[in-house]
Amino acid sequence: MATFIVLLGPPGVGKGTQAKILSERTGLAHISSGDLFRENLKNQTELGKLAQTYMTKGELVPDDVTIAMIRDRLIRPDCKAGAILDGFPRTPAQAEALESMLQEFNGQVDTVPVIIVADDELVERLSNRWTCRASGHVFNSKSNPPKVAGKCDFDRSELYQRDDDKAETVKHRIQVYMDQSLPLISYYRDRGKLLEINGMQSIEAVNQTLMEALKK
Ligand code: AMP
């Protein structure tokens, strides 16, 4: 049966960074709903234009649109063995939709690590975050700077600051997480799938903690 890992945690906690490393180390596909929306936005697809109106305000894109996009991604061959889901599900309705989609694909959500950091750390991390244009690698100008300023270490593409990483939008995104995504913690805890991971450590230490927790 295919293995799906759902990474939970507020914006800025390091889900994208950890998901990329986990994907390299486990061979499972990495699915980031935010990256998929940004790719659609870059290509000016209808989906991208629709998502933009929500993304710039730090609001969630409606469930039906998001679920349809993830379904299209899950049917791709690289998800046969499973995937690491980063940024999806973000609402209980998305979690339920995921469960029924995975049943169809003979998979299930195995484990749900939630990465935990202090609240004031989130704003700090997001406002210093730099993202690569080519494939969404992320750097932090203070705690994890790129080797060459403004360039991605992995693919040399340009680093930029996301519009929704501006201070006012960041605070709203954290509030949206509290209101709409926090119920997922009890949803997965009730199903015996939740793992709490201390995110106040170096990137490598968080990843080691995650890898050890996933082995169990
Ligand atoms: P992220 O890169 O995960 O921070 O996502 C950036 C933005 O994309 C969010 O603020 C939402 O507008 C949108 N988004 C990403 N994932 C979802 C989701 N699962 N449900 C609804 N909107 C999402």
PDB file of C-alpha atoms and ligand atoms in Angstrom:
ATOM      1  CA  MET A   1       0.000   0.000   0.000  1.00  0.00           C
ATOM      2  CA  ALA A   2       1.250   3.485  -0.905  1.00  0.00           C
ATOM      3  CA  THR A   3       2.556   5.647   1.959  1.00  0.00           C
ATOM      4  CA  PHE A   4       1.380   9.220   2.404  1.00  0.00           C
ATOM      5  CA  ILE A   5       2.864  11.565   4.979  1.00  0.00           C
ATOM      6  CA  VAL A   6       1.028  14.799   5.768  1.00  0.00           C
ATOM      7  CA  LEU A   7       3.232  17.567   7.167  1.00  0.00           C
ATOM      8  CA  LEU A   8       1.276  19.962   9.383  1.00  0.00           C
ATOM      9  CA  GLY A   9       2.211  23.242  10.980  1.00  0.00           C
ATOM     10  CA  PRO A  10       1.660  26.972  10.514  1.00  0.00           C
ATOM     11  CA  PRO A  11       3.139  29.006   7.651  1.00  0.00           C
ATOM     12  CA  GLY A  12       6.855  29.541   8.201  1.00  0.00           C
ATOM     13  CA  VAL A  13       7.434  26.513  10.394  1.00  0.00           C
ATOM     14  CA  GLY A  14       9.657  24.813   7.792  1.00  0.00           C
ATOM     15  CA  LYS A  15       7.270  22.336   6.146  1.00  0.00           C
ATOM     16  CA  GLY A  16       8.559  23.072   2.627  1.00  0.00           C
ATOM     17  CA  THR A  17      12.216  22.764   3.614  1.00  0.00           C
ATOM     18  CA  GLN A  18      11.636  19.523   5.519  1.00  0.00           C
ATOM     19  CA  ALA A  19       9.374  18.073   2.824  1.00  0.00           C
ATOM     20  CA  LYS A  20      12.069  18.593   0.168  1.00  0.00           C
ATOM     21  CA  ILE A  21      14.729  16.839   2.281  1.00  0.00           C
ATOM     22  CA  LEU A  22      12.352  14.029   3.266  1.00  0.00           C
ATOM     23  CA  SER A  23      11.413  13.521  -0.361  1.00  0.00           C
ATOM     24  CA  GLU A  24      15.105  13.193  -1.331  1.00  0.00           C
ATOM     25  CA  ARG A  25      15.804  10.808   1.550  1.00  0.00           C
ATOM     26  CA  THR A  26      12.730   8.586   1.204  1.00  0.00           C
ATOM     27  CA  GLY A  27      12.249   8.721  -2.571  1.00  0.00           C
ATOM     28  CA  LEU A  28       8.594   9.698  -2.072  1.00  0.00           C
ATOM     29  CA  ALA A  29       7.173  12.483  -4.256  1.00  0.00           C
ATOM     30  CA  HIS A  30       6.847  15.962  -2.724  1.00  0.00           C
ATOM     31  CA  ILE A  31       3.472  17.629  -3.248  1.00  0.00           C
ATOM     32  CA  SER A  32       3.250  21.253  -2.159  1.00  0.00           C
ATOM     33  CA  SER A  33      -0.155  22.825  -2.753  1.00  0.00           C
ATOM     34  CA  GLY A  34       1.357  26.324  -2.468  1.00  0.00           C
ATOM     35  CA  ASP A  35       4.008  25.478  -5.120  1.00  0.00           C
ATOM     36  CA  LEU A  36       1.306  24.060  -7.416  1.00  0.00           C
ATOM     37  CA  PHE A  37      -0.724  27.267  -7.102  1.00  0.00           C
ATOM     38  CA  ARG A  38       2.389  29.412  -7.679  1.00  0.00           C
ATOM     39  CA  GLU A  39       3.294  27.357 -10.778  1.00  0.00           C
ATOM     40  CA  ASN A  40      -0.222  27.930 -12.151  1.00  0.00           C
ATOM     41  CA  LEU A  41       0.106  31.606 -11.364  1.00  0.00           C
ATOM     42  CA  LYS A  42       3.444  31.824 -13.182  1.00  0.00           C
ATOM     43  CA  ASN A  43       1.894  30.130 -16.231  1.00  0.00           C
ATOM     44  CA  GLN A  44      -1.201  32.369 -15.978  1.00  0.00           C
ATOM     45  CA  THR A  45      -3.601  29.398 -16.129  1.00  0.00           C
ATOM     46  CA  GLU A  46      -7.256  29.936 -15.196  1.00  0.00           C
ATOM     47  CA  LEU A  47      -6.578  28.098 -11.932  1.00  0.00           C
ATOM     48  CA  GLY A  48      -3.598  30.366 -11.238  1.00  0.00           C
ATOM     49  CA  LYS A  49      -5.631  33.527 -11.864  1.00  0.00           C
ATOM     50  CA  LEU A  50      -8.411  32.314  -9.588  1.00  0.00           C
ATOM     51  CA  ALA A  51      -5.985  31.281  -6.826  1.00  0.00           C
ATOM     52  CA  GLN A  52      -4.155  34.604  -6.984  1.00  0.00           C
ATOM     53  CA  THR A  53      -7.128  36.540  -5.627  1.00  0.00           C
ATOM     54  CA  TYR A  54      -7.019  34.438  -2.450  1.00  0.00           C
ATOM     55  CA  MET A  55      -3.248  34.046  -2.169  1.00  0.00           C
ATOM     56  CA  THR A  56      -2.443  37.760  -2.226  1.00  0.00           C
ATOM     57  CA  LYS A  57      -4.851  38.276   0.686  1.00  0.00           C
ATOM     58  CA  GLY A  58      -3.471  35.292   2.600  1.00  0.00           C
ATOM     59  CA  GLU A  59      -6.855  33.533   2.362  1.00  0.00           C
ATOM     60  CA  LEU A  60      -7.384  29.888   1.527  1.00  0.00           C
ATOM     61  CA  VAL A  61      -8.345  28.942  -2.028  1.00  0.00           C
ATOM     62  CA  PRO A  62     -11.795  27.257  -1.939  1.00  0.00           C
ATOM     63  CA  ASP A  63     -11.759  23.564  -1.025  1.00  0.00           C
ATOM     64  CA  ASP A  64     -13.314  22.253  -4.270  1.00  0.00           C
ATOM     65  CA  VAL A  65     -10.665  23.989  -6.424  1.00  0.00           C
ATOM     66  CA  THR A  66      -7.804  22.861  -4.189  1.00  0.00           C
ATOM     67  CA  ILE A  67      -9.027  19.272  -3.931  1.00  0.00           C
ATOM     68  CA  ALA A  68      -9.385  19.005  -7.733  1.00  0.00           C
ATOM     69  CA  MET A  69      -5.814  20.300  -8.195  1.00  0.00           C
ATOM     70  CA  ILE A  70      -4.417  17.764  -5.700  1.00  0.00           C
ATOM     71  CA  ARG A  71      -6.376  14.929  -7.312  1.00  0.00           C
ATOM     72  CA  ASP A  72      -4.727  15.772 -10.676  1.00  0.00           C
ATOM     73  CA  ARG A  73      -1.340  15.661  -8.970  1.00  0.00           C
ATOM     74  CA  LEU A  74      -1.973  12.396  -7.083  1.00  0.00           C
ATOM     75  CA  ILE A  75      -2.777  10.495 -10.267  1.00  0.00           C
ATOM     76  CA  ARG A  76       0.686  11.184 -11.709  1.00  0.00           C
ATOM     77  CA  PRO A  77       2.924   8.094 -11.817  1.00  0.00           C
ATOM     78  CA  ASP A  78       5.534   9.460  -9.378  1.00  0.00           C
ATOM     79  CA  CYS A  79       2.927   9.165  -6.563  1.00  0.00           C
ATOM     80  CA  LYS A  80       2.468   5.396  -7.022  1.00  0.00           C
ATOM     81  CA  ALA A  81       4.545   4.586  -3.936  1.00  0.00           C
ATOM     82  CA  GLY A  82       3.150   7.559  -2.012  1.00  0.00           C
ATOM     83  CA  ALA A  83       4.023  11.180  -1.322  1.00  0.00           C
ATOM     84  CA  ILE A  84       4.863  13.821   1.223  1.00  0.00           C
ATOM     85  CA  LEU A  85       2.044  16.333   1.372  1.00  0.00           C
ATOM     86  CA  ASP A  86       3.056  19.862   2.292  1.00  0.00           C
ATOM     87  CA  GLY A  87       0.307  22.475   2.723  1.00  0.00           C
ATOM     88  CA  PHE A  88      -2.544  20.062   1.972  1.00  0.00           C
ATOM     89  CA  PRO A  89      -4.902  19.277   3.659  1.00  0.00           C
ATOM     90  CA  ARG A  90      -5.519  22.623   5.349  1.00  0.00           C
ATOM     91  CA  THR A  91      -9.172  22.141   6.375  1.00  0.00           C
ATOM     92  CA  PRO A  92     -11.099  19.154   7.760  1.00  0.00           C
ATOM     93  CA  ALA A  93     -13.079  18.986   4.473  1.00  0.00           C
ATOM     94  CA  GLN A  94      -9.781  18.643   2.574  1.00  0.00           C
ATOM     95  CA  ALA A  95      -8.640  15.920   5.001  1.00  0.00           C
ATOM     96  CA  GLU A  96     -11.831  13.949   4.379  1.00  0.00           C
ATOM     97  CA  ALA A  97     -11.494  14.389   0.616  1.00  0.00           C
ATOM     98  CA  LEU A  98      -7.893  13.175   0.862  1.00  0.00           C
ATOM     99  CA  GLU A  99      -8.977  10.047   2.701  1.00  0.00           C
ATOM    100  CA  SER A 100     -11.470   9.098   0.018  1.00  0.00           C
ATOM    101  CA  MET A 101      -9.068   9.922  -2.844  1.00  0.00           C
ATOM    102  CA  LEU A 102      -6.367   7.752  -1.277  1.00  0.00           C
ATOM    103  CA  GLN A 103      -8.759   4.840  -0.852  1.00  0.00           C
ATOM    104  CA  GLU A 104      -9.301   4.978  -4.615  1.00  0.00           C
ATOM    105  CA  PHE A 105      -5.525   4.935  -5.192  1.00  0.00           C
ATOM    106  CA  ASN A 106      -4.947   2.116  -2.695  1.00  0.00           C
ATOM    107  CA  GLY A 107      -3.113   4.380  -0.282  1.00  0.00           C
ATOM    108  CA  GLN A 108      -3.592   5.897   3.113  1.00  0.00           C
ATOM    109  CA  VAL A 109      -2.233   8.639   5.322  1.00  0.00           C
ATOM    110  CA  ASP A 110       0.316   6.837   7.508  1.00  0.00           C
ATOM    111  CA  THR A 111       1.747   9.541   9.678  1.00  0.00           C
ATOM    112  CA  VAL A 112       1.117  13.213  10.297  1.00  0.00           C
ATOM    113  CA  PRO A 113       4.089  15.057  11.786  1.00  0.00           C
ATOM    114  CA  VAL A 114       3.169  18.500  13.123  1.00  0.00           C
ATOM    115  CA  ILE A 115       6.155  20.837  13.382  1.00  0.00           C
ATOM    116  CA  ILE A 116       5.961  23.138  16.400  1.00  0.00           C
ATOM    117  CA  VAL A 117       7.819  26.427  16.931  1.00  0.00           C
ATOM    118  CA  ALA A 118       7.232  29.490  19.136  1.00  0.00           C
ATOM    119  CA  ASP A 119       4.688  31.948  17.627  1.00  0.00           C
ATOM    120  CA  ASP A 120       7.055  34.937  17.422  1.00  0.00           C
ATOM    121  CA  GLU A 121       9.535  32.785  15.490  1.00  0.00           C
ATOM    122  CA  LEU A 122       7.061  32.355  12.597  1.00  0.00           C
ATOM    123  CA  VAL A 123       6.853  36.032  11.646  1.00  0.00           C
ATOM    124  CA  GLU A 124      10.626  36.311  11.967  1.00  0.00           C
ATOM    125  CA  ARG A 125      11.185  33.300   9.704  1.00  0.00           C
ATOM    126  CA  LEU A 126       8.681  34.416   7.052  1.00  0.00           C
ATOM    127  CA  SER A 127       9.895  37.974   6.813  1.00  0.00           C
ATOM    128  CA  ASN A 128      13.469  36.752   6.232  1.00  0.00           C
ATOM    129  CA  ARG A 129      12.425  34.020   3.807  1.00  0.00           C
ATOM    130  CA  TRP A 130      13.780  33.971   0.244  1.00  0.00           C
ATOM    131  CA  THR A 131      12.335  31.507  -2.276  1.00  0.00           C
ATOM    132  CA  CYS A 132      13.890  30.258  -5.514  1.00  0.00           C
ATOM    133  CA  ARG A 133      11.991  30.935  -8.731  1.00  0.00           C
ATOM    134  CA  ALA A 134      12.822  27.636 -10.411  1.00  0.00           C
ATOM    135  CA  SER A 135      11.663  25.108  -7.839  1.00  0.00           C
ATOM    136  CA  GLY A 136      10.697  26.731  -4.570  1.00  0.00           C
ATOM    137  CA  HIS A 137      13.840  25.997  -2.521  1.00  0.00           C
ATOM    138  CA  VAL A 138      13.772  28.257   0.514  1.00  0.00           C
ATOM    139  CA  PHE A 139      16.482  30.154   2.372  1.00  0.00           C
ATOM    140  CA  ASN A 140      16.486  32.448   5.367  1.00  0.00           C
ATOM    141  CA  SER A 141      18.687  35.524   5.164  1.00  0.00           C
ATOM    142  CA  LYS A 142      19.550  35.160   8.871  1.00  0.00           C
ATOM    143  CA  SER A 143      19.502  31.497   9.814  1.00  0.00           C
ATOM    144  CA  ASN A 144      20.079  29.732   6.483  1.00  0.00           C
ATOM    145  CA  PRO A 145      21.524  32.188   3.937  1.00  0.00           C
ATOM    146  CA  PRO A 146      22.342  31.069   0.377  1.00  0.00           C
ATOM    147  CA  LYS A 147      26.065  30.676  -0.424  1.00  0.00           C
ATOM    148  CA  VAL A 148      25.805  33.454  -3.046  1.00  0.00           C
ATOM    149  CA  ALA A 149      23.433  36.317  -2.159  1.00  0.00           C
ATOM    150  CA  GLY A 150      20.280  36.293  -4.291  1.00  0.00           C
ATOM    151  CA  LYS A 151      20.996  32.906  -5.931  1.00  0.00           C
ATOM    152  CA  CYS A 152      19.673  29.442  -5.126  1.00  0.00           C
ATOM    153  CA  ASP A 153      22.385  27.006  -3.934  1.00  0.00           C
ATOM    154  CA  PHE A 154      20.704  24.124  -5.759  1.00  0.00           C
ATOM    155  CA  ASP A 155      19.807  25.480  -9.193  1.00  0.00           C
ATOM    156  CA  ARG A 156      21.333  28.993  -9.246  1.00  0.00           C
ATOM    157  CA  SER A 157      17.952  30.528 -10.032  1.00  0.00           C
ATOM    158  CA  GLU A 158      16.979  33.945  -8.692  1.00  0.00           C
ATOM    159  CA  LEU A 159      15.728  34.208  -5.098  1.00  0.00           C
ATOM    160  CA  TYR A 160      12.710  36.421  -4.436  1.00  0.00           C
ATOM    161  CA  GLN A 161      10.517  37.407  -1.495  1.00  0.00           C
ATOM    162  CA  ARG A 162       6.953  36.139  -1.819  1.00  0.00           C
ATOM    163  CA  ASP A 163       4.270  38.855  -1.848  1.00  0.00           C
ATOM    164  CA  ASP A 164       2.371  37.007   0.852  1.00  0.00           C
ATOM    165  CA  ASP A 165       5.453  36.969   3.116  1.00  0.00           C
ATOM    166  CA  LYS A 166       4.938  40.692   3.840  1.00  0.00           C
ATOM    167  CA  ALA A 167       4.315  41.391   7.541  1.00  0.00           C
ATOM    168  CA  GLU A 168       0.552  42.217   7.355  1.00  0.00           C
ATOM    169  CA  THR A 169      -0.268  39.219   5.160  1.00  0.00           C
ATOM    170  CA  VAL A 170       1.900  36.939   7.288  1.00  0.00           C
ATOM    171  CA  LYS A 171      -0.101  37.766  10.418  1.00  0.00           C
ATOM    172  CA  HIS A 172      -3.338  37.100   8.578  1.00  0.00           C
ATOM    173  CA  ARG A 173      -2.044  33.767   7.214  1.00  0.00           C
ATOM    174  CA  ILE A 174      -1.150  32.668  10.739  1.00  0.00           C
ATOM    175  CA  GLN A 175      -4.648  33.638  11.904  1.00  0.00           C
ATOM    176  CA  VAL A 176      -6.203  31.698   8.986  1.00  0.00           C
ATOM    177  CA  TYR A 177      -4.137  28.684  10.083  1.00  0.00           C
ATOM    178  CA  MET A 178      -5.405  29.026  13.667  1.00  0.00           C
ATOM    179  CA  ASP A 179      -9.026  29.307  12.513  1.00  0.00           C
ATOM    180  CA  GLN A 180      -9.159  26.770   9.695  1.00  0.00           C
ATOM    181  CA  SER A 181      -6.242  24.352   9.974  1.00  0.00           C
ATOM    182  CA  LEU A 182      -5.830  23.836  13.722  1.00  0.00           C
ATOM    183  CA  PRO A 183      -8.795  21.390  13.852  1.00  0.00           C
ATOM    184  CA  LEU A 184      -6.658  19.040  11.718  1.00  0.00           C
ATOM    185  CA  ILE A 185      -4.430  18.425  14.719  1.00  0.00           C
ATOM    186  CA  SER A 186      -7.240  16.786  16.676  1.00  0.00           C
ATOM    187  CA  TYR A 187      -8.577  15.160  13.488  1.00  0.00           C
ATOM    188  CA  TYR A 188      -5.299  13.241  13.045  1.00  0.00           C
ATOM    189  CA  ARG A 189      -4.634  12.818  16.772  1.00  0.00           C
ATOM    190  CA  ASP A 190      -8.028  11.080  17.123  1.00  0.00           C
ATOM    191  CA  ARG A 191      -6.964   8.719  14.348  1.00  0.00           C
ATOM    192  CA  GLY A 192      -3.667   7.917  16.117  1.00  0.00           C
ATOM    193  CA  LYS A 193      -1.553   9.444  13.322  1.00  0.00           C
ATOM    194  CA  LEU A 194      -0.174  12.634  14.861  1.00  0.00           C
ATOM    195  CA  LEU A 195       3.515  13.044  15.730  1.00  0.00           C
ATOM    196  CA  GLU A 196       4.711  16.213  17.448  1.00  0.00           C
ATOM    197  CA  ILE A 197       8.088  17.455  16.198  1.00  0.00           C
ATOM    198  CA  ASN A 198      10.124  20.203  17.845  1.00  0.00           C
ATOM    199  CA  GLY A 199      10.874  22.735  15.104  1.00  0.00           C
ATOM    200  CA  MET A 200      13.123  24.924  17.283  1.00  0.00           C
ATOM    201  CA  GLN A 201      16.254  23.109  16.128  1.00  0.00           C
ATOM    202  CA  SER A 202      18.560  23.306  13.101  1.00  0.00           C
ATOM    203  CA  ILE A 203      17.143  22.151   9.751  1.00  0.00           C
ATOM    204  CA  GLU A 204      19.268  18.990   9.906  1.00  0.00           C
ATOM    205  CA  ALA A 205      18.258  18.227  13.530  1.00  0.00           C
ATOM    206  CA  VAL A 206      14.547  18.641  12.698  1.00  0.00           C
ATOM    207  CA  ASN A 207      15.028  16.314   9.756  1.00  0.00           C
ATOM    208  CA  GLN A 208      16.805  13.695  11.888  1.00  0.00           C
ATOM    209  CA  THR A 209      13.970  13.874  14.438  1.00  0.00           C
ATOM    210  CA  LEU A 210      11.451  13.456  11.619  1.00  0.00           C
ATOM    211  CA  MET A 211      13.281  10.524  10.009  1.00  0.00           C
ATOM    212  CA  GLU A 212      13.565   8.727  13.382  1.00  0.00           C
ATOM    213  CA  ALA A 213       9.912   9.368  14.220  1.00  0.00           C
ATOM    214  CA  LEU A 214       8.831   8.087  10.791  1.00  0.00           C
ATOM    215  CA  LYS A 215      10.883   4.862  11.177  1.00  0.00           C
ATOM    216  CA  LYS A 216       8.861   4.012  14.267  1.00  0.00           C
TER     217      LYS A 216
HETATM  218  P1  AMP B   1       1.870  28.006   1.142  1.00  0.00           P
HETATM  219  O1  AMP B   1       2.960  28.068   0.128  1.00  0.00           O
HETATM  220  O2  AMP B   1       1.578  26.609   1.613  1.00  0.00           O
HETATM  221  O3  AMP B   1       2.091  28.975   2.269  1.00  0.00           O
HETATM  222  O4  AMP B   1       0.531  28.480   0.395  1.00  0.00           O
HETATM  223  C1  AMP B   1       0.435  29.773  -0.185  1.00  0.00           C
HETATM  224  C2  AMP B   1      -1.036  30.115  -0.418  1.00  0.00           C
HETATM  225  O5  AMP B   1      -1.612  29.175  -1.339  1.00  0.00           O
HETATM  226  C3  AMP B   1      -1.932  30.033   0.819  1.00  0.00           C
HETATM  227  O6  AMP B   1      -1.884  31.222   1.597  1.00  0.00           O
HETATM  228  C4  AMP B   1      -3.296  29.827   0.166  1.00  0.00           C
HETATM  229  O7  AMP B   1      -3.789  31.019  -0.417  1.00  0.00           O
HETATM  230  C5  AMP B   1      -2.951  28.881  -0.980  1.00  0.00           C
HETATM  231  N1  AMP B   1      -3.019  27.466  -0.533  1.00  0.00           N
HETATM  232  C6  AMP B   1      -1.983  26.587  -0.438  1.00  0.00           C
HETATM  233  N2  AMP B   1      -2.425  25.390  -0.020  1.00  0.00           N
HETATM  234  C7  AMP B   1      -3.767  25.499   0.154  1.00  0.00           C
HETATM  235  C8  AMP B   1      -4.777  24.607   0.599  1.00  0.00           C
HETATM  236  N3  AMP B   1      -4.493  23.339   0.937  1.00  0.00           N
HETATM  237  N4  AMP B   1      -6.051  25.066   0.657  1.00  0.00           N
HETATM  238  C9  AMP B   1      -6.352  26.329   0.301  1.00  0.00           C
HETATM  239  N5  AMP B   1      -5.445  27.235  -0.105  1.00  0.00           N
HETATM  240  C10 AMP B   1      -4.149  26.833  -0.178  1.00  0.00           C
END
